[in-house]
Short mmCIF file of C-alpha atoms in Angstrom, two decimals:
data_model
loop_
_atom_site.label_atom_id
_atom_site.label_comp_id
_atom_site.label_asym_id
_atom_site.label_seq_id
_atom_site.Cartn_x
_atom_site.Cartn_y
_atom_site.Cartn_z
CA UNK A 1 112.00 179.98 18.26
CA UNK A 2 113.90 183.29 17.96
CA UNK A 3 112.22 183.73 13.90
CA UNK A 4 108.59 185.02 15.57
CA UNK A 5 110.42 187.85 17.15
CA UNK A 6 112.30 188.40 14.36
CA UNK A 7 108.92 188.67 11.81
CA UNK A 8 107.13 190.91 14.31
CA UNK A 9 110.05 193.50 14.40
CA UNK A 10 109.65 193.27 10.53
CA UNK A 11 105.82 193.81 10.83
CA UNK A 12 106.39 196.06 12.66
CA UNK A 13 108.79 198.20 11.09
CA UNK A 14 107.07 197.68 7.05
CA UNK A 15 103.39 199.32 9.65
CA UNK A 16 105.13 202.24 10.28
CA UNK A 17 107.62 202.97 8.03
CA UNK A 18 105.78 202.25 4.86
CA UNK A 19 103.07 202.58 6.62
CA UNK A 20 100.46 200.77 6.66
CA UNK A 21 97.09 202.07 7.34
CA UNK A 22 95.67 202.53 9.89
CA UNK A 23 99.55 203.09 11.11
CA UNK A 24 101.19 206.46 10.64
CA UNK A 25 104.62 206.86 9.84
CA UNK A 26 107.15 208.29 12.69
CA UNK A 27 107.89 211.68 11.42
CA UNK A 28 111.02 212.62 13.82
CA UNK A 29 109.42 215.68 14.76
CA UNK A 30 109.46 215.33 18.47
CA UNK A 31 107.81 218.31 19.09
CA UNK A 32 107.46 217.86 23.06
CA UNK A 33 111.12 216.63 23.20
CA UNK A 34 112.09 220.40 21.66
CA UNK A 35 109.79 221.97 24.32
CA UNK A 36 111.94 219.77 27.39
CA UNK A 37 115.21 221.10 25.19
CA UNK A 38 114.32 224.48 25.01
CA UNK A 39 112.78 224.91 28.66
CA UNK A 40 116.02 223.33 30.10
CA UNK A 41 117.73 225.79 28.19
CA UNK A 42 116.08 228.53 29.21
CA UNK A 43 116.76 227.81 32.69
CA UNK A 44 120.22 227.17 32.89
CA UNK A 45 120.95 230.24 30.64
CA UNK A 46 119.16 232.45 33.81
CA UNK A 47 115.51 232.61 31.80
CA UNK A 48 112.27 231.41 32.77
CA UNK A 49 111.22 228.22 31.60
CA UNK A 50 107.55 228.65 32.50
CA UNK A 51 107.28 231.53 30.50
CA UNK A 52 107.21 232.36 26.81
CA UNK A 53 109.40 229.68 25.33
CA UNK A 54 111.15 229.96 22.01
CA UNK A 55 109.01 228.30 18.82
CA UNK A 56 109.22 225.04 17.92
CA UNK A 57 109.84 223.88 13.94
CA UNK A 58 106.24 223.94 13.74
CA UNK A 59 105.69 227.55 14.26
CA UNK A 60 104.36 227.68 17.69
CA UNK A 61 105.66 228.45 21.33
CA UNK A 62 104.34 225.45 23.70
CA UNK A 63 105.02 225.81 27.52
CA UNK A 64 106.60 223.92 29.85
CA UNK A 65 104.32 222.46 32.68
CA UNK A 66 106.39 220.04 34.67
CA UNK A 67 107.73 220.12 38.16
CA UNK A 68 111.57 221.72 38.26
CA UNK A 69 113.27 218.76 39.36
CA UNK A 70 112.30 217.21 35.67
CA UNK A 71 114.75 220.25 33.81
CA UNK A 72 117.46 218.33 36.06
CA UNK A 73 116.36 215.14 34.63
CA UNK A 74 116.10 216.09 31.30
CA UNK A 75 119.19 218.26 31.12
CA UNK A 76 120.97 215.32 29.28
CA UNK A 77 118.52 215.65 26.20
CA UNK A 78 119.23 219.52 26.47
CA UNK A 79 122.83 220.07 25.38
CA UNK A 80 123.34 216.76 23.65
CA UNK A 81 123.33 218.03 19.65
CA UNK A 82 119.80 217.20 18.55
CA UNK A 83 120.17 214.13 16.53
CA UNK A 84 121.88 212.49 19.02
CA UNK A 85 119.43 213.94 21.70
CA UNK A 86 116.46 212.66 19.69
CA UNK A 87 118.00 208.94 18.39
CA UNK A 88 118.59 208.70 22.54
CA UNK A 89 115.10 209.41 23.66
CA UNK A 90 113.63 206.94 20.94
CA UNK A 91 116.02 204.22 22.15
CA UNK A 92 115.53 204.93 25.81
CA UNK A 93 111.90 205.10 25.11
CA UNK A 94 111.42 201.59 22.98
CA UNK A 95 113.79 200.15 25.57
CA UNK A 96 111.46 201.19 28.45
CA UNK A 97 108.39 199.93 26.59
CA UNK A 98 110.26 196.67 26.76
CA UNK A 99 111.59 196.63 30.14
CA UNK A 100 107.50 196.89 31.11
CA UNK A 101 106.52 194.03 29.01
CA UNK A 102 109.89 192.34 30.77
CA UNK A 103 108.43 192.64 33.97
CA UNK A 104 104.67 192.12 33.53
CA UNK A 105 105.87 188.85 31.56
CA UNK A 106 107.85 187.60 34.89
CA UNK A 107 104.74 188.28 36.73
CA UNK A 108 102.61 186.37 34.10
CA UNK A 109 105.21 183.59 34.25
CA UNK A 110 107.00 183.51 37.06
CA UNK A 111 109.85 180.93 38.15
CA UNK A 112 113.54 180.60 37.38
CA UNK A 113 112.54 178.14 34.80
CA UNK A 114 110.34 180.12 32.87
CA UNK A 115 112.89 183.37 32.41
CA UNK A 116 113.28 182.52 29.11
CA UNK A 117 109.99 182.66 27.63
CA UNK A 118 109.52 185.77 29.47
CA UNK A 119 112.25 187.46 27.52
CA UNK A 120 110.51 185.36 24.29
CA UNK A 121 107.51 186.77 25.17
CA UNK A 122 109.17 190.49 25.54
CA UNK A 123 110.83 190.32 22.48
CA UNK A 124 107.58 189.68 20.40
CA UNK A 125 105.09 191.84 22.29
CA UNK A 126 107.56 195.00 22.43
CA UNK A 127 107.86 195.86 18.57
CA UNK A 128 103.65 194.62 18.48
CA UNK A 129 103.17 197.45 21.12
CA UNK A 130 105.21 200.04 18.86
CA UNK A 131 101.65 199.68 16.74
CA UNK A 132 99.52 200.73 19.58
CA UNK A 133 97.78 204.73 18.95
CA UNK A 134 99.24 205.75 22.32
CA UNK A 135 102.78 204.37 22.17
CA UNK A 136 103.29 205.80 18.51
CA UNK A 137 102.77 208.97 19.21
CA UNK A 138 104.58 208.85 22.56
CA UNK A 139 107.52 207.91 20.11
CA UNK A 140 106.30 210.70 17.86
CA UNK A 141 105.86 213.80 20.37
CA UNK A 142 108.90 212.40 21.91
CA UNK A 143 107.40 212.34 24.82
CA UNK A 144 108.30 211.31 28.52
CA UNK A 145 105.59 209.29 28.97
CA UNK A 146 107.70 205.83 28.40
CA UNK A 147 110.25 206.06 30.85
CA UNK A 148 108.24 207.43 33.40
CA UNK A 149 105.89 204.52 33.41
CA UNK A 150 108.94 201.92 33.45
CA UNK A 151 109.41 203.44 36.65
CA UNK A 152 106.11 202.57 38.10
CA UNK A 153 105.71 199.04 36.83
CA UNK A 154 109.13 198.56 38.42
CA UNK A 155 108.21 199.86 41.27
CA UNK A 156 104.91 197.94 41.77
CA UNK A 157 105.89 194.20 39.89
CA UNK A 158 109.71 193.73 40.53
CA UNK A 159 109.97 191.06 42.70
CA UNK A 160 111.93 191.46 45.49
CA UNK A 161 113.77 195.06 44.73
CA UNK A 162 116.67 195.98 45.55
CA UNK A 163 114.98 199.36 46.84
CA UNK A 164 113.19 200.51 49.00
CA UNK A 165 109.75 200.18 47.23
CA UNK A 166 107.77 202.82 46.67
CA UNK A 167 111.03 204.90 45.95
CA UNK A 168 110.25 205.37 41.86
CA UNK A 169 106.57 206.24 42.22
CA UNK A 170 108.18 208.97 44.01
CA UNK A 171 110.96 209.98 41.76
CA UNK A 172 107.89 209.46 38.83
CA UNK A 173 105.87 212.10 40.97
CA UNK A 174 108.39 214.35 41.01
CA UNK A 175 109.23 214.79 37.53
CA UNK A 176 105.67 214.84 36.71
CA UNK A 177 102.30 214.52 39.06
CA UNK A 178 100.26 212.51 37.81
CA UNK A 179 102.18 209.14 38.98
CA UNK A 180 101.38 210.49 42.25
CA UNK A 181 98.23 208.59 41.60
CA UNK A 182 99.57 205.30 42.06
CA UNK A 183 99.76 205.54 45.52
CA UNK A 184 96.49 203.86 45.52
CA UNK A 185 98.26 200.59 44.18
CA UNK A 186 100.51 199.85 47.44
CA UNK A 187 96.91 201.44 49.66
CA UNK A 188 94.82 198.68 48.09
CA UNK A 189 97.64 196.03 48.89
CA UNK A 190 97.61 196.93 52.29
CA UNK A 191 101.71 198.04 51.64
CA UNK A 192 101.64 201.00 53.85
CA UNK A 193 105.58 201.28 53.98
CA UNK A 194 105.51 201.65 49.84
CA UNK A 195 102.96 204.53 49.84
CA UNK A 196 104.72 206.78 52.42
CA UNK A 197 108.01 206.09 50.87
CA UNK A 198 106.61 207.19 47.94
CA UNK A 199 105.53 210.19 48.84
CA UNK A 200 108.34 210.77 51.20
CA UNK A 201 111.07 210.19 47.90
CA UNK A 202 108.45 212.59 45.93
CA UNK A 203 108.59 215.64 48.72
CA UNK A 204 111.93 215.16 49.58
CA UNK A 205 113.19 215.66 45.98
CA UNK A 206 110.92 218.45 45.71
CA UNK A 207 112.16 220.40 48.62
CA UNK A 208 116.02 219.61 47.54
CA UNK A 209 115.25 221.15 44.26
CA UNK A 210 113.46 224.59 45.62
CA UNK A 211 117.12 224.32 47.14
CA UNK A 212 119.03 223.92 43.95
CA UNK A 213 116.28 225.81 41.51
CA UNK A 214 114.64 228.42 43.83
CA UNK A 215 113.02 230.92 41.66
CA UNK A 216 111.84 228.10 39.01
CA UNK A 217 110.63 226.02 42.04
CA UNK A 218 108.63 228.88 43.54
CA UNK A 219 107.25 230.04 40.32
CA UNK A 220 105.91 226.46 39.64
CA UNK A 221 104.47 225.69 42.58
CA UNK A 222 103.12 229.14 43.49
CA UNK A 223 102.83 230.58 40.40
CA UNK A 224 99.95 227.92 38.51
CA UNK A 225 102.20 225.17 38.12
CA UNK A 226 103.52 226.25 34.71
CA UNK A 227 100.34 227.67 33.52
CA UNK A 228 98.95 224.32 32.89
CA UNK A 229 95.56 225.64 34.37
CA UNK A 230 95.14 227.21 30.64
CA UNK A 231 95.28 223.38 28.74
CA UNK A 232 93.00 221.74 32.00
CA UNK A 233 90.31 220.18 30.80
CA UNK A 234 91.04 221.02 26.96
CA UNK A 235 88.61 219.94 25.05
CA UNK A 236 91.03 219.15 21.91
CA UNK A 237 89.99 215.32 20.18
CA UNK A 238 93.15 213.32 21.90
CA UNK A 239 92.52 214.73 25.44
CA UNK A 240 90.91 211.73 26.93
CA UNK A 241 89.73 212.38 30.10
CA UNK A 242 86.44 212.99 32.42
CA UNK A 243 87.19 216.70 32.26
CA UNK A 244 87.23 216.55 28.37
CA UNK A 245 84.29 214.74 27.60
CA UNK A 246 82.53 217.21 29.92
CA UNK A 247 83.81 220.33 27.83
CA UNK A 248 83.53 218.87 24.69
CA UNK A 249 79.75 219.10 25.57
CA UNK A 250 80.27 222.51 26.42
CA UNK A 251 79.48 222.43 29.92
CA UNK A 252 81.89 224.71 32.07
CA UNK A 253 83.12 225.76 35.40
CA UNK A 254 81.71 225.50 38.45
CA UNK A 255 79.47 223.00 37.05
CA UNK A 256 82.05 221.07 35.09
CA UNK A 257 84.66 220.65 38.42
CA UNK A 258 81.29 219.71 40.50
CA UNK A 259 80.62 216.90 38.11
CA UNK A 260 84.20 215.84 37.52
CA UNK A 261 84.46 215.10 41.41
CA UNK A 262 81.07 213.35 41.16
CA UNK A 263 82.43 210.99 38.74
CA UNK A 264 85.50 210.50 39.84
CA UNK A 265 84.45 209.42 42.98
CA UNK A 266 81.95 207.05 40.84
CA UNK A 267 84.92 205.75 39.54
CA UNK A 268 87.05 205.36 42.47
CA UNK A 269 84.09 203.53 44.10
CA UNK A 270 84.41 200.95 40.36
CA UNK A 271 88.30 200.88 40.43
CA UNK A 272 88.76 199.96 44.32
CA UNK A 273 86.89 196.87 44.52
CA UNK A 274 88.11 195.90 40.68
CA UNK A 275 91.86 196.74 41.93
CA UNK A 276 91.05 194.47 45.16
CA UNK A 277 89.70 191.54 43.29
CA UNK A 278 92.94 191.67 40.93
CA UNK A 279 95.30 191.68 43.81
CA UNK A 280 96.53 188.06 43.04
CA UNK A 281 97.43 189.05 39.39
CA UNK A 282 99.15 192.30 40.19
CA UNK A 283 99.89 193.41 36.37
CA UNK A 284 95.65 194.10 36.07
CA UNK A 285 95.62 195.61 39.70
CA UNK A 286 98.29 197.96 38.34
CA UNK A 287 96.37 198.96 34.77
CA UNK A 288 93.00 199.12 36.76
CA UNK A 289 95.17 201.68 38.63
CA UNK A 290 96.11 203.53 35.58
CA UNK A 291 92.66 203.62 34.23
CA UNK A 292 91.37 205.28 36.86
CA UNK A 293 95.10 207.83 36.89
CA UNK A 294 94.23 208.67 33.30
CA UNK A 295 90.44 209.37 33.68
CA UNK A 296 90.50 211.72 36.45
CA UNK A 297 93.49 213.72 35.18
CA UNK A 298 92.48 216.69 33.64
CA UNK A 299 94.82 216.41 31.05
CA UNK A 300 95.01 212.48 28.98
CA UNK A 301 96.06 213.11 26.00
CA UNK A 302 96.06 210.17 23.94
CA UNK A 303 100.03 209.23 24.17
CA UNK A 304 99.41 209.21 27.91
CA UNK A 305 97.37 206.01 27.33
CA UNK A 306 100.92 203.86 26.73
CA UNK A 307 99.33 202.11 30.01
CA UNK A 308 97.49 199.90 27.49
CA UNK A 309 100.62 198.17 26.12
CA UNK A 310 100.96 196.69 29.45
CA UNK A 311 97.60 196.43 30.17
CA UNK A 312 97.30 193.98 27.13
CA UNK A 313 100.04 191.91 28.27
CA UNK A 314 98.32 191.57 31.52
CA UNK A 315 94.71 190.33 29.95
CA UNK A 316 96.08 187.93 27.88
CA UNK A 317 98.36 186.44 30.71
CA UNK A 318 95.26 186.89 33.10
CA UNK A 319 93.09 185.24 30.19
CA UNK A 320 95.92 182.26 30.32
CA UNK A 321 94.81 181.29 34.00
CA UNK A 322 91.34 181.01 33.66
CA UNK A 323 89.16 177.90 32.21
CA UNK A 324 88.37 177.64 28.46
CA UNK A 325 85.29 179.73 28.50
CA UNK A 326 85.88 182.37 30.28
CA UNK A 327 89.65 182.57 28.41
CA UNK A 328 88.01 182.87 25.28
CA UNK A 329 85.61 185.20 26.43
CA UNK A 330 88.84 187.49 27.73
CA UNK A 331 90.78 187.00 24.72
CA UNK A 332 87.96 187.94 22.35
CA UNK A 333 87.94 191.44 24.77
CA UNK A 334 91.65 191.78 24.34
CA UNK A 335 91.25 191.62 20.47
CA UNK A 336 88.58 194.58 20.38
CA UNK A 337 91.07 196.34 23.00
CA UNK A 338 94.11 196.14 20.42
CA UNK A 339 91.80 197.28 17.83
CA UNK A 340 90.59 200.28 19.58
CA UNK A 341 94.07 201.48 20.75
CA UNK A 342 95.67 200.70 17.35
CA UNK A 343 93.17 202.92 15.16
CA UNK A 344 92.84 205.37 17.66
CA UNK A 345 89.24 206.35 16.45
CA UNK A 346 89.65 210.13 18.21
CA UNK A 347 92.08 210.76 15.64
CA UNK A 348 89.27 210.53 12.70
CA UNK A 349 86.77 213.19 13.93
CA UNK A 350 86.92 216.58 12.81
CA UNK A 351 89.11 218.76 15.72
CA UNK A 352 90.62 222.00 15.91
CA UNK A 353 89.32 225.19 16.48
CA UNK A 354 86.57 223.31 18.94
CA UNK A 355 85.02 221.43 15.98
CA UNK A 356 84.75 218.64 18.75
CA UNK A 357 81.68 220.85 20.91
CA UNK A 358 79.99 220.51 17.31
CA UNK A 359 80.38 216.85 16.71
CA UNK A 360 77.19 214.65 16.62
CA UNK A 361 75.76 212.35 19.45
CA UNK A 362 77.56 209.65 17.86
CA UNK A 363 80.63 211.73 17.34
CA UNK A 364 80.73 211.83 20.67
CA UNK A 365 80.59 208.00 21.49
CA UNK A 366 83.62 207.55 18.63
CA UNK A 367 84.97 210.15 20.23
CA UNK A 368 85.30 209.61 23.49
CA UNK A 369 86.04 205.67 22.69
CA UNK A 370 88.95 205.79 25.71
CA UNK A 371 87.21 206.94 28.53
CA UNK A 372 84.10 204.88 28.34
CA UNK A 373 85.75 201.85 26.57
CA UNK A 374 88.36 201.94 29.83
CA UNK A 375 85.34 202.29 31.84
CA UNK A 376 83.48 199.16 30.36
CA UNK A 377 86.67 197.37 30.83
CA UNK A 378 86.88 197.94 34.52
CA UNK A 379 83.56 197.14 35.14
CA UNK A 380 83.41 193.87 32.74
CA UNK A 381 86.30 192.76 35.27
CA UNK A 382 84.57 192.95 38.15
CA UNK A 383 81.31 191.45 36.70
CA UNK A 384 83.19 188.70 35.49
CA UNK A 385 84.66 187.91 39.01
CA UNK A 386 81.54 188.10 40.85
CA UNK A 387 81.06 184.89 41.57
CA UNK A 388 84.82 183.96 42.07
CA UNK A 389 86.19 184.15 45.51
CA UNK A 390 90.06 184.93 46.34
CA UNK A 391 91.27 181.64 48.25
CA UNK A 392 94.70 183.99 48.72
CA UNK A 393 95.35 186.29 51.14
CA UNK A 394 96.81 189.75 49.73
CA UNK A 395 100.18 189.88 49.68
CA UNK A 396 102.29 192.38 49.83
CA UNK A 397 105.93 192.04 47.87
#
């Protein structure tokens, strides 16, 4: 039983240490965990962290654009020495990947009973999802990205927590804003209680930290929240966002904020009754929910899309309960979903020095593959489920 876990690990390791195209190999650069190291730094040695920031090994200052209270979480990473800070965030990352698939997997399979081939099920999927565009180069960047969504899922599918739910969406918020978003996942489930307490936790640990970091808090918050106004909307290949796509067809401001809020609301009015329909299978409620988080951000880069290794979990459990047809019908749509987020077809255009407002009508469609191929997704859902009716109540747990 335990040798199919044992062979993906393997697969997985030959993809991306040999690698294997279309995998790239790891390179240990972590260029966004030096930006966390050097920002923390900054701060506790009586700089600035939102300003000019030492380079990086690559050559180039990058800022720091999250909330204070995330240099207190990430302090840890600061002052360990850096192999040990980097082989840290790579384990803590991998083993939040798999603590998401843990707890989707319970959800797919719930029951005492079935523990077991949830934790079967975990140990396959987890070194699979290490394949997926979006997780690799969360692993790569050494990004945040990982544990910030085991936070959420925990939040949302634990069964029965032992706190008060709600409380990680708003520690999640906190160290960066855009889990804010999921707010919308307790709203649609009727869980009033989970959405103020998450955004109670959120503004309470904001206002203790303008107590503990008061000239880093003010500057962030009054000061253009770490000058992340200057990377909104970027139009670079991997952001993948509505604001993007607008700019990479060169249209700009007021025009481009005007039609951002047009279709975002578009796609509120798509994700709400999707979200509602999937309330009995929580784990697509929850990636419905992180569609629409990614899309109206004005900043998805392409590592922020780890929501997908979930996500996939979630189809191919959802695909599980329904009759032979329609399963096959799912599972064929999972397939072209793994291939999309495993070659990453963004990353094959020409980019850089805004290339991408040159690229051809069907540049763009490649291009853009996220955002509409997200889109499609949502909306195939709710076609799909037209004619089914919800004998369940919503419930709220």
């Amino acid at each position: 039983m335990w040798l199919v876990p044992a062979l993906c690990v393997a697969f997985a390791a030959m993809c991306l240490m040999v690698p294997v195209w279309p995998f790239k190999q790891i390179t240990g650069g972590f260029i966004d965990l030096q930006v966390y190291r050097l920002g923390v730094q900054t701060l506790w040695h009586g700089g600035d962290m939102y300003g000019q920031l030492p380079q990086t090994t690559i050559g180039i200052g990058l800022p720091f654009i999250y909330p204070p209270f995330s240099a207190l979480v990430l302090s840890p990473f600061a002052f360990l020495p850096w192999n040990a800070a980097r082989f840290g965030f790579f384990v803590s990352s991998v083993a939040a990947l798999a603590i998401a698939f843990y707890l989707v997997a319970r959800r797919v399979w719930p029951g005492e009973d079935r523990r077991l081939l949830a934790l079967w099920v975990t140990a396959c999927v987890t070194p699979l999802g290490l394949l997926l565009e979006p997780t690799h180069s969360t692993l790569d960047f050494g990004q945040v990205n990982l544990l910030l969504m085991v936070l959420v899922v925990a939040d949302c599918l634990a069964d029965k927590p032992k706190w008060r739910r709600g409380m990680l969406v708003g520690v999640a918020a906190a160290v960066k804003l855009t889990p804010a978003a999921f707010i919308l996942y307790f709203l649609i489930r009727r869980d009033y209680k989970a959405a103020a307490t998450a955004a109670v936790t959120g503004a309470v640990i904001t206002a203790l930290t303008f107590a503990v970091l008061p000239r880093a808090s003010m500057t962030y918050w009054f000061g253009g929240m770490g000058n992340v106004s200057g990377l909104s909307g970027s139009a670079f290949h991997t952001n993948q966002s509505i604001q993007a796509v607008l700019s990479r067809f060169e249209i700009h401001k007021p025009l481009l904020t005007v039609l951002w809020l047009l279709l975002s609301a578009a796609l509120l009015a798509l994700v709400v009754p999707a979200m509602r329909r999937a309330a009995d299978f929580p784990p697509l409620a929850l990636a419905i929910n992180a569609v629409f988080t990614l899309l109206v951000s004005p900043i998805s880069w392409s590592h922020h899309w780890i929501w997908i290794a979930p996500a996939l979990l979630g189809m191919i459990g959802y695909a599980t309960r329904l009759p032979w047809r329609r399963a096959v019908g799912w599972y064929l749509v999972t397939a072209i979903t793994i291939a999309v987020f495993v070659y990453g077809p963004q990353n094959w255009l020409p980019d850089g020095e805004h290339r991408e407002s040159h690229w051809t009508p069907w540049q763009h469609v490649i291009g853009n593959t996220y955002v509409w191929f997200s889109v499609l997704l949502v909306a195939l859902f709710l076609y799909s489920t037209r004619r089914v009716r919800r004998e369940q109540p919503v419930l709220v747990s």
